[in-house]
Coordinates of C-alpha atoms in Angstrom, one line a residue:
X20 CA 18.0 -70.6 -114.3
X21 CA 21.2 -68.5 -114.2
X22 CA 19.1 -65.4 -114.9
X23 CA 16.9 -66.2 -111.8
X24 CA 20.1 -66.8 -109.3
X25 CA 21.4 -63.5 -111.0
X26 CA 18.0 -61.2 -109.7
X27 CA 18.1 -63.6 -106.4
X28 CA 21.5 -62.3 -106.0
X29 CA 20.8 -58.3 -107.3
X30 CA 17.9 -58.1 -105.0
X31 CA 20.1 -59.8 -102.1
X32 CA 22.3 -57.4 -102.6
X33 CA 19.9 -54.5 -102.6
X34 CA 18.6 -55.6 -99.6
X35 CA 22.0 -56.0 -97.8
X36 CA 22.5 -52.7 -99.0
X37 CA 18.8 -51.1 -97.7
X38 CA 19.7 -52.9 -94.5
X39 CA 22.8 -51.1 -93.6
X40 CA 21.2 -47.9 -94.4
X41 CA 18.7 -48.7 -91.9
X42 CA 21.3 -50.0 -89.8
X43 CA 22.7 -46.5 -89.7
X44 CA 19.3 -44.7 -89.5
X45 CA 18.6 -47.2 -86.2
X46 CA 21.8 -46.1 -84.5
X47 CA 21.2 -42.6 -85.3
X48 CA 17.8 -43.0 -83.8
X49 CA 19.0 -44.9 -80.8
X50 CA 21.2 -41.6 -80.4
X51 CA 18.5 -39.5 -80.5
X52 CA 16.4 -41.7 -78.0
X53 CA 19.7 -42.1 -75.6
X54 CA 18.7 -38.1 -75.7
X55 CA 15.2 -37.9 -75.3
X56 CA 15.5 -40.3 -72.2
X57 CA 18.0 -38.7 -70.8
X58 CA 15.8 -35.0 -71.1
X59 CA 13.0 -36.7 -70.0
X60 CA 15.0 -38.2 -67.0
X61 CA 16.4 -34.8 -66.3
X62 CA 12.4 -33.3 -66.6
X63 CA 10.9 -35.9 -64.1
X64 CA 13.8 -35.6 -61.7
X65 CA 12.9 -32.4 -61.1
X66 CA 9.2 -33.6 -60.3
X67 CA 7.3 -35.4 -57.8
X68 CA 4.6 -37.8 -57.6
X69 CA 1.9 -36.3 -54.5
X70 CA -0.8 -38.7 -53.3
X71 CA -3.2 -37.6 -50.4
X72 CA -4.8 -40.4 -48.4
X73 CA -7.1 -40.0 -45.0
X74 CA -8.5 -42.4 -42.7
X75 CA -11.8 -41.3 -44.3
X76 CA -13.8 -38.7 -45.6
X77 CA -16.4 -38.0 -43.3
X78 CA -16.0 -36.5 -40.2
X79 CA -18.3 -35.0 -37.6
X80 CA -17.6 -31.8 -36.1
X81 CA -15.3 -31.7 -33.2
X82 CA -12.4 -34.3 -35.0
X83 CA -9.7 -34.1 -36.4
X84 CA -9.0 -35.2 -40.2
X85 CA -5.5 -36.6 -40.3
X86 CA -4.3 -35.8 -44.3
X87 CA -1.3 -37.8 -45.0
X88 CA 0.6 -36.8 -48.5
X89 CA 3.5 -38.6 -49.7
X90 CA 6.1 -37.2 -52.0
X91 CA 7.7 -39.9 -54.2
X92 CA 9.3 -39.4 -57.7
X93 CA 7.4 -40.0 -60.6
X94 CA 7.7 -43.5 -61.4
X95 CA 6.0 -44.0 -57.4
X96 CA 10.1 -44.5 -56.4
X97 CA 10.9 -43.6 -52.6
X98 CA 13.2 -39.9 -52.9
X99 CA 17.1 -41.1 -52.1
X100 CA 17.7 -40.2 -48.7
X101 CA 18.5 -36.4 -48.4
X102 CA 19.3 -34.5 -45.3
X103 CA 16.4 -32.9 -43.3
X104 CA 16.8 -29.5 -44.9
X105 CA 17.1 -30.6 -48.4
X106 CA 14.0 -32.3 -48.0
X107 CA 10.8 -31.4 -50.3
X108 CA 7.8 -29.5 -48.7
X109 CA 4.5 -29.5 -49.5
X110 CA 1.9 -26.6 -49.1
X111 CA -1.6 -27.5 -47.9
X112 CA -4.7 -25.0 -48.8
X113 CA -8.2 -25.7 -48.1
X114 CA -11.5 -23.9 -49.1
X115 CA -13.0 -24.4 -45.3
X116 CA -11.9 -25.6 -41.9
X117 CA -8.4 -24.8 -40.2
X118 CA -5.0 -26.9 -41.1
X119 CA -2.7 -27.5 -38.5
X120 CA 0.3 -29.5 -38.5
X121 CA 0.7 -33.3 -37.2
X122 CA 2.7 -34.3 -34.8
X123 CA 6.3 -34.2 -34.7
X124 CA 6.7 -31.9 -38.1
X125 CA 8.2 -28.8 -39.0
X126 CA 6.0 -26.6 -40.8
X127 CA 5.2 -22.7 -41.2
X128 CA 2.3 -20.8 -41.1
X129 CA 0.8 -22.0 -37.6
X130 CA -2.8 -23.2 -36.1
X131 CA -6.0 -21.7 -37.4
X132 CA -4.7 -21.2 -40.8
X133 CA -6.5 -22.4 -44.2
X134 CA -3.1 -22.6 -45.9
X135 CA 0.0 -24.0 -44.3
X136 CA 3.6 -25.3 -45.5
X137 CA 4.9 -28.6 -44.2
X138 CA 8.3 -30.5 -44.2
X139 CA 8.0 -34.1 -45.0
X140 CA 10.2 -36.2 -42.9
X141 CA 12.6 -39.1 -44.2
X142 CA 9.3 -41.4 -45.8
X143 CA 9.1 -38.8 -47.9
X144 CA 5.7 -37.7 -45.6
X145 CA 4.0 -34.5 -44.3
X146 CA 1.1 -34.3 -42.6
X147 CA -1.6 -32.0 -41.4
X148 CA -5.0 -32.3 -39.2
X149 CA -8.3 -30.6 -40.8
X150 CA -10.4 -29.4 -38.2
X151 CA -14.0 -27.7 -38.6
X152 CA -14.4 -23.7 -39.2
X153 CA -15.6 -23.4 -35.8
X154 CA -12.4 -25.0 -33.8
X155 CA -10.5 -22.3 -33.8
X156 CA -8.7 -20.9 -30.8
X157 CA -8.6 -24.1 -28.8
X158 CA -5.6 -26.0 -27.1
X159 CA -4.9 -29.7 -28.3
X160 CA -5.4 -30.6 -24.8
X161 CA -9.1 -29.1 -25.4
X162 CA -9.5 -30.8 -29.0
X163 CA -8.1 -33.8 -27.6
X164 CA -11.3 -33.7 -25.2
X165 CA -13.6 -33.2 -27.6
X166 CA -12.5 -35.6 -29.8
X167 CA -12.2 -38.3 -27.2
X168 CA -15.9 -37.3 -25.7
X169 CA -17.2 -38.5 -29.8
X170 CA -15.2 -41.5 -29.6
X171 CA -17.7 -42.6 -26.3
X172 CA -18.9 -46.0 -27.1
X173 CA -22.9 -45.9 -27.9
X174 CA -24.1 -49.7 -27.0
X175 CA -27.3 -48.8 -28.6
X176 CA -25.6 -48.8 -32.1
X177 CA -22.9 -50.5 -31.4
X178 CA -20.3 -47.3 -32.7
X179 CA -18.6 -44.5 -31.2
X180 CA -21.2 -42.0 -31.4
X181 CA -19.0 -39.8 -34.3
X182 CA -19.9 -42.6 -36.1
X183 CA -23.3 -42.7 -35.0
X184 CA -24.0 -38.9 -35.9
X185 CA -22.5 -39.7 -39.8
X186 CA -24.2 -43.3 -40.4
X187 CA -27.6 -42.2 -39.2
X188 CA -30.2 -40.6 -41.8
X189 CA -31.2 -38.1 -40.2
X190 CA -31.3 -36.2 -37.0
X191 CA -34.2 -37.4 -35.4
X192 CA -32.4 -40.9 -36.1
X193 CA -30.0 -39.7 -33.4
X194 CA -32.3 -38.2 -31.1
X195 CA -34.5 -41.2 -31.1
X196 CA -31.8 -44.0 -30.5
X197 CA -30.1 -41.7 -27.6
X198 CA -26.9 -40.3 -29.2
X199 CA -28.1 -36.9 -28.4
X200 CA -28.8 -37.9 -25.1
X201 CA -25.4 -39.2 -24.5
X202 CA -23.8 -36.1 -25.8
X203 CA -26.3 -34.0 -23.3
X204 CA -24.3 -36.1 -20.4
X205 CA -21.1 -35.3 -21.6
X206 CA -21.5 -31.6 -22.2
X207 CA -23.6 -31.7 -18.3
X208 CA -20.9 -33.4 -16.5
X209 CA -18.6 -31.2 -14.0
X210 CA -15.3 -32.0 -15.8
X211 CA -15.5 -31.6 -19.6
X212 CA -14.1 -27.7 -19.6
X213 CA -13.2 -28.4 -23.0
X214 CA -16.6 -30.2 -24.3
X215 CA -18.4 -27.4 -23.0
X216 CA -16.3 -24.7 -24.4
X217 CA -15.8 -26.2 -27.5
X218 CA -20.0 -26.4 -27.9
X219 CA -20.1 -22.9 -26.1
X220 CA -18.1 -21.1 -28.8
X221 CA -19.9 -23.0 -32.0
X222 CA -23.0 -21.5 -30.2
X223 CA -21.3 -18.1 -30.0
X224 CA -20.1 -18.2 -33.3
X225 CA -23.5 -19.6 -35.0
X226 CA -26.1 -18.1 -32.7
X227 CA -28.4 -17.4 -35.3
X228 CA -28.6 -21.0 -37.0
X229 CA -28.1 -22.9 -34.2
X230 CA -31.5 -21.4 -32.2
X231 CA -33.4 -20.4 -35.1
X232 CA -36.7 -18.1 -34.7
X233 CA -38.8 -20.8 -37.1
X234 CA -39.3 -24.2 -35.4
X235 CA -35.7 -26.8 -36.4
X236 CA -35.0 -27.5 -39.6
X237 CA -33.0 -30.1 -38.3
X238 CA -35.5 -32.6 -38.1
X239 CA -35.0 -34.8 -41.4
X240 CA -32.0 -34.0 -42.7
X241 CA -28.1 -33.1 -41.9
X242 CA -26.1 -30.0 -42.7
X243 CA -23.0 -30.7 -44.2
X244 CA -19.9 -29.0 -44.9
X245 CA -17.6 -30.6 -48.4
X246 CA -14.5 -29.2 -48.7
X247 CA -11.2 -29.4 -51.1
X248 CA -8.1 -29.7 -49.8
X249 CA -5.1 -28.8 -52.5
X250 CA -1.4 -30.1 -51.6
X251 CA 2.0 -28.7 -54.1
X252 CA 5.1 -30.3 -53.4
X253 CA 8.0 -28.0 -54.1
X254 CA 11.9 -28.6 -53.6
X255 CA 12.1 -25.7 -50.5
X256 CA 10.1 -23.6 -48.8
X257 CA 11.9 -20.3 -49.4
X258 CA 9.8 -17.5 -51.1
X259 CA 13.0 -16.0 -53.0
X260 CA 14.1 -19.2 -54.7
X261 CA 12.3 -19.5 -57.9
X262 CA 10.6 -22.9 -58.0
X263 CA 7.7 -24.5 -59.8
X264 CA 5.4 -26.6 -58.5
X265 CA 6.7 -30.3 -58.8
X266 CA 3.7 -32.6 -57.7
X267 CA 0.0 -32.0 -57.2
X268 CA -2.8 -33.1 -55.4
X269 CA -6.2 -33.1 -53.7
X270 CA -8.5 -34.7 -52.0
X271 CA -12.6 -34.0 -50.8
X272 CA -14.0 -34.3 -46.5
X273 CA -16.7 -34.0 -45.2
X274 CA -17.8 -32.8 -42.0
X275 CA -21.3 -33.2 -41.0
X276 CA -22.8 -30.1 -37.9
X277 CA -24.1 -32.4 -35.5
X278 CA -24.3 -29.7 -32.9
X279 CA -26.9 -27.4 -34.2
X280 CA -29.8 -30.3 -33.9
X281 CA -28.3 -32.0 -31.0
X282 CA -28.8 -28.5 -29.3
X283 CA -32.4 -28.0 -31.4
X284 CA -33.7 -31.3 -30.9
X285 CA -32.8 -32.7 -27.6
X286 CA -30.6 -29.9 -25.4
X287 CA -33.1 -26.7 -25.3
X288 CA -36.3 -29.0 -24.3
X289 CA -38.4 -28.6 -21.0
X290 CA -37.5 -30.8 -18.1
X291 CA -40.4 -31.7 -15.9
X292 CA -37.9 -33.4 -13.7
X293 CA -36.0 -30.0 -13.5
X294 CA -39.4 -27.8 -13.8
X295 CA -40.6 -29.6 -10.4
X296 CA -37.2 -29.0 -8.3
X297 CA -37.1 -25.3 -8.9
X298 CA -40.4 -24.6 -8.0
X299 CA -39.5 -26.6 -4.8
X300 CA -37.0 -24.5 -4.8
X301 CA -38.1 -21.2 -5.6
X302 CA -41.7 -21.5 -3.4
X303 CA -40.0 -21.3 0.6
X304 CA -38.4 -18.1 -0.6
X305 CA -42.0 -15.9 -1.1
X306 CA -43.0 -13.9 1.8
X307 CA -44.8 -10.8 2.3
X308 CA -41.5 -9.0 2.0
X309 CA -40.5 -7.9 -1.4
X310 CA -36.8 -7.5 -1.1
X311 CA -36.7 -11.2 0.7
X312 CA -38.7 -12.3 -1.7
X313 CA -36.9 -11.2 -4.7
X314 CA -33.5 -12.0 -3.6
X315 CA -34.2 -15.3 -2.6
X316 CA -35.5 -16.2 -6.1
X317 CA -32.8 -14.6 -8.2
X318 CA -29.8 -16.3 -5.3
X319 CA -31.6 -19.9 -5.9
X320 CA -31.2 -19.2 -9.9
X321 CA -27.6 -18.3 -9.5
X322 CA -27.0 -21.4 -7.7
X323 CA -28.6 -23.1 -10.4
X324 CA -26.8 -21.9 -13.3
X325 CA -23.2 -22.1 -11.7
X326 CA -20.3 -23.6 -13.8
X327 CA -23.6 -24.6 -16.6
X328 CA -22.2 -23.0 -19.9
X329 CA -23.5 -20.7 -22.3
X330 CA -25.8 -23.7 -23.9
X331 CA -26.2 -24.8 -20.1
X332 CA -27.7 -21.6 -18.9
X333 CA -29.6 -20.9 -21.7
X334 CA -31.8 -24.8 -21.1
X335 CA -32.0 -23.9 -17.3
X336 CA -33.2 -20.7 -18.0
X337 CA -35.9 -22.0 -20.3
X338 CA -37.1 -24.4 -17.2
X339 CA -37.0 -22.1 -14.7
X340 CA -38.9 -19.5 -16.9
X341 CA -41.2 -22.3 -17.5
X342 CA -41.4 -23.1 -13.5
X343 CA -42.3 -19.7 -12.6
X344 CA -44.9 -20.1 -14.6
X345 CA -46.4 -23.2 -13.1
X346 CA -45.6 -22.2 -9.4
X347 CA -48.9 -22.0 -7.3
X348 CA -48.6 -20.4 -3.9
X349 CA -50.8 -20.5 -1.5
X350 CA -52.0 -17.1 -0.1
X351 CA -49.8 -15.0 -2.5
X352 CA -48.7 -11.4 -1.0
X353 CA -50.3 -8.6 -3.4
X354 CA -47.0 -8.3 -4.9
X355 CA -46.4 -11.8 -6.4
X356 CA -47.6 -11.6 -10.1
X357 CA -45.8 -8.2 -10.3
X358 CA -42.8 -9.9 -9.4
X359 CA -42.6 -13.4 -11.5
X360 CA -43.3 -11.0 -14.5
X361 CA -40.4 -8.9 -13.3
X362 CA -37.8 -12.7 -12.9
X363 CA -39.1 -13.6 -15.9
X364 CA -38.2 -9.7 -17.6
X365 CA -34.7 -10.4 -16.1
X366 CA -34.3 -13.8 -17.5
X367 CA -34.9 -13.0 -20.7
X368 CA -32.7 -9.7 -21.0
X369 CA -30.1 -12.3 -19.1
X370 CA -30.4 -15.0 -21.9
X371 CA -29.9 -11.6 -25.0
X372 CA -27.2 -10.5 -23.2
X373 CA -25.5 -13.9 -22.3
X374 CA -23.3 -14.1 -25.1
X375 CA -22.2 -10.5 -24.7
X376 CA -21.1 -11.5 -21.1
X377 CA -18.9 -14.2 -22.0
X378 CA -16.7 -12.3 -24.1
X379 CA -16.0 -9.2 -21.9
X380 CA -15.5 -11.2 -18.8
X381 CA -18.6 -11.0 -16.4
X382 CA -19.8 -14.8 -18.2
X383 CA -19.9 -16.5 -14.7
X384 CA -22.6 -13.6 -13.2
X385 CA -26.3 -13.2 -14.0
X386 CA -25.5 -9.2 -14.4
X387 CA -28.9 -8.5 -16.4
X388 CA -30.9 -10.2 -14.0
X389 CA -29.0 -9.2 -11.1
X390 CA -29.6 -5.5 -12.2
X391 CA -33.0 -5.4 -12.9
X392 CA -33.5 -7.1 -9.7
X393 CA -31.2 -4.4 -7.4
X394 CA -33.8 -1.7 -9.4
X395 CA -36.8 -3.6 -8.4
X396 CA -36.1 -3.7 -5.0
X397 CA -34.8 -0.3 -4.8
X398 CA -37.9 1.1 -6.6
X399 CA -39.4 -0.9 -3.6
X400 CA -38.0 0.2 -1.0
X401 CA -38.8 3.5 -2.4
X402 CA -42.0 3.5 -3.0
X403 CA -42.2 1.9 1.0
X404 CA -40.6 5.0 1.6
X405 CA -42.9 7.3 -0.3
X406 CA -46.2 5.9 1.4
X407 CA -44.5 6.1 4.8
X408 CA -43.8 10.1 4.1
X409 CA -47.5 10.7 2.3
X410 CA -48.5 8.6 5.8
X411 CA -46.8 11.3 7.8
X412 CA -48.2 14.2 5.5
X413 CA -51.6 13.0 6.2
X414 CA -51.0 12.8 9.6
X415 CA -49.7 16.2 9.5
X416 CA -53.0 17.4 7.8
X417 CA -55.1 15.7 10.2
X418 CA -53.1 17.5 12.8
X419 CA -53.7 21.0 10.8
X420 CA -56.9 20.1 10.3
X421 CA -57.6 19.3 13.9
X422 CA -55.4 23.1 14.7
X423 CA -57.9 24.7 12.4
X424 CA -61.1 23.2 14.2
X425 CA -59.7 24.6 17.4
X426 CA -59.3 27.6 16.3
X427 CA -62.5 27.8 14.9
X428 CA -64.2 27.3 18.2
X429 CA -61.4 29.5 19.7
X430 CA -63.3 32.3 17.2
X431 CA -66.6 31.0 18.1
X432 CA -65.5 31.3 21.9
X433 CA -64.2 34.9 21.7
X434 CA -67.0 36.6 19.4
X435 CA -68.8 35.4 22.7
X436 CA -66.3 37.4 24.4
X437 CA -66.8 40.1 22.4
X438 CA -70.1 40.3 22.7
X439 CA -69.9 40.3 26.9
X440 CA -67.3 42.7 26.4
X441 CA -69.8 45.1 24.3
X442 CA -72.1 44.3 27.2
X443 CA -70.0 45.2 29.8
X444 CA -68.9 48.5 27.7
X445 CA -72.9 49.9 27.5
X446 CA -73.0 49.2 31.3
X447 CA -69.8 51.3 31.7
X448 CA -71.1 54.1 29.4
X449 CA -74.5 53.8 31.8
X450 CA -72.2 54.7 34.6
X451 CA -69.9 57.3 33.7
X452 CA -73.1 59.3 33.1
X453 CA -73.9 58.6 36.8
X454 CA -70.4 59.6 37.7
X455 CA -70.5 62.5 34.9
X456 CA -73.9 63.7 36.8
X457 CA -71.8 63.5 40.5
X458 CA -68.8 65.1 39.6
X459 CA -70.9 68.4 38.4
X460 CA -72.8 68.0 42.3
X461 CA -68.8 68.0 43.6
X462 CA -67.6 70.7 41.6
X463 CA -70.8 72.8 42.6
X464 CA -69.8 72.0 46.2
X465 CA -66.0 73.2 45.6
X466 CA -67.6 76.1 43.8
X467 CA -69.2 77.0 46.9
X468 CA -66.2 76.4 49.3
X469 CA -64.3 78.6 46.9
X470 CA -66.8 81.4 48.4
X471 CA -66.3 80.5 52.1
X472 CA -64.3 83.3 53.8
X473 CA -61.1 82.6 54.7
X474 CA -60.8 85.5 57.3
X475 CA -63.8 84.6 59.2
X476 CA -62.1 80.8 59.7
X477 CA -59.1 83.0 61.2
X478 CA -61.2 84.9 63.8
X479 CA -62.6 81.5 65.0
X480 CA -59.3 79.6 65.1
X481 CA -58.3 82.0 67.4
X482 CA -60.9 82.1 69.5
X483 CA -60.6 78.4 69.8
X484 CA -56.8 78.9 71.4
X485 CA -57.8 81.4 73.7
X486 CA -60.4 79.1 75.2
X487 CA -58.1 75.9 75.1
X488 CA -55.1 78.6 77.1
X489 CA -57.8 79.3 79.6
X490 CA -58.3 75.7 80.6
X491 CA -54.5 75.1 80.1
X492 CA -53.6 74.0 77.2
X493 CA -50.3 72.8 76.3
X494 CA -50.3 74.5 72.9
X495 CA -52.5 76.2 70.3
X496 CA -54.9 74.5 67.9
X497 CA -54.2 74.7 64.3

């Protein structure tokens, strides 16, 4: 018994004596945790946690994505309160769209940029709108617009239609329950400047898918555009201050191009409401004068595209293209079909060059049209000209030709003369023989008077005064 309390005691004893070694191993190792807290401490304090949260993450194009981050520390803790410049910022990038900064914070890089630094305010928050690729360049007043335009209730599905364009399957979904139709109203009526503009310049920037040369592709499904947007959260936001970054995050959106099949599917179609007026229009302007006639028709389609928009001019266009076709005169002048192929040559240089306007300034004048048309007219008016001078050359001709037949019976009329004259000439060679034969019987007489003698005239002359003193004459004879 002894011998059993004796090893009870010995191991008790051993054990008291392992125990305080441990005891001192524990409070070295509570030490040494003490320290490892307090490094970790010191390593998290100099980190953040970053969450990114929006609304949602699909938008249509034309809103605006509203990407909240948060900065706490790492255990989710609120930051103690700092003042405003030794608050954290965080730097936003994303792969596609523009970032701009919400309202009421101080950031740096500015609108239109895919990267941009923000300063988060005393919540420890900084956010930043996401806007398509296509926005850029636009006031908020403008996006404002835009975005209010796709928040238009659409009774017929009972949400805004931005909601209507991402909830529907597909495209023809939306054309067939009237959101594209609705949208049609809002980019037609007089005061949306910034709907129009904003759907002009998608147009202007995406030409080539929005109006493709093979029918729409539009027509089952959507095109849509996933991006990443990254955030860093870092202590300051000055370049020369060595810094890591102290929190990270990201987050995925979604914005689905309503535009391009709204345009495809339901903008650029034929009216025959439109098609009728114009050619109601368009028909009390054709006359038999060309110049009346052609400036009629291109002044009615100015009026008609006034104040329409790119997108606007390029529909109206297409109906008016469509109602010069279908116009029926009746008793055309010879000229008609020359010129509705010549309108129709002018609209569609107008509709190439359309885009080309709006961004060197002439956007609000029909300058191809108007061209072509001043060069119809004036090849016109020129060729009026021409005929009226080959008129007076022929008239001149006839007059020549008339000159020439009068002379020719002027020729006829003295070869007659001639031959009187020849006539006349053998009578007067008949009698200067005659006058040949009675000058030689007077020069034979004056031949003999040559041989009269003179003396024996004397002896008689004075014989004669004798006789005319003896009967008492006044004077002599001779």
């Amino acid at each position: 018994m002894k011998k059993v309390d004796q090893r009870l005691t010995d191991e008790v004893a051993q054990l008291a004596s392992d125990i305080s070694g441990l005891d001192g191993r524990l409070t070295i190792a509570e030490g040494e945790i003490a320290q490892v807290r307090q490094d970790v401490d010191a390593y998290f304090a100099q980190h953040y946690r970053l969450t990114m949260s929006t609304q949602r993450t699909r938008y249509a194009f034309g809103e605006l994505a509203e990407i909240r981050a948060v900065v706490t520390d790492v255990w989710g803790n609120p930051l103690p309160a700092v003042p405003a410049e030794q608050r954290p910022w965080v730097d936003f990038l994303t792969v596609w769209g523009q970032l701009k900064p919400g309202d009421g914070f101080v950031s740096r890089g500015g609108a239109g940029n895919r990267t941009i630094s923000v300063r988060t305010n005393e919540n420890g928050e900084a956010r930043v709108l996401l806007r398509a690729e296509n926005a850029e360049g636009f006031t908020d007043e403008e996006e404002d617009e835009v975005s209010g335009s796709l928040q238009t209730h659409h009774a017929a599905t009972g949400f805004s239609l931005a909601e209507t364009f991402i909830n529907v399957n597909t495209p023809m979904e939306a054309k067939n329950n009237g959101a594209f139709a609705v949208m049609t109203q809002e980019y037609d009526r007089a005061d949306s400047n910034g709907v129009r503009k904003y759907l002009d310049a998608f147009y202007l920037r995406n030409q080539y898918t929005v109006v493709p040369i093979l029918p729409p592709i539009f027509t089952h499904r959507w095109k849509d555009y996933r991006t990443t947007v990254m955030a860093v959260a870092t202590r300051d936001n000055d370049p020369t201050t060595p810094d890591h970054g102290r929190g990270i995050s990201s987050i995925h959106i979604t914005f689905r191009d309503w535009i391009s099949p709204w345009f495809a599917l339901q903008y650029l179609t034929i009216d025959d409401g439109l098609v009728g007026n114009y050619i109601e229009r368009f028909r009390p302007n054709v006359s038999e004068d060309y110049a009346g006639t052609m400036t009629g028709v291109l002044t009615e389609i100015d009026d008609i595209l006034v104040d329409k928009g790119i997108l606007g001019k390029i529909k109206y266009l297409k109906n008016i293209n469509v109602a010069l076709d279908q116009m029926e005169v009746t008793a055309p002048p010879v000229f008609y079909n020359d010129l509705i192929h010549q309108v129709k040559t002018g609209i569609a240089m107008q509709q190439t060059l359309q885009g080309i306007q709006m961004v060197s300034g002439f956007g609000e004048q029909q300058v191809a049209m108007q061209a072509l048309g001043d060069a119809y007219i004036a090849s016109a008016a020129g060729e009026a000209t021409t005929s009226g001078r080959v008129n007076q050359l022929e008239a001149q001709v006839s007059g020549m030709q008339n000159d020439v037949s009068d002379v020719k019976r002027r020729t006829t009329d003295l070869e007659t003369s001639v031959a009187v004259v020849d006539q006349k000439a053998d009578t007067i060679q008949q009698t200067g023989v005659e006058l040949a034969g009675r000058v030689e019987t007077v020069q034979s007489q004056v031949r003999n008077v040559e041989y009269f003698n003179v003396s024996d005239l004397n002896n008689q002359m004075n014989k004669l005064n004798q006789l005319w003193l003896q009967y008492g004459s006044t004077g002599p004879v001779g």
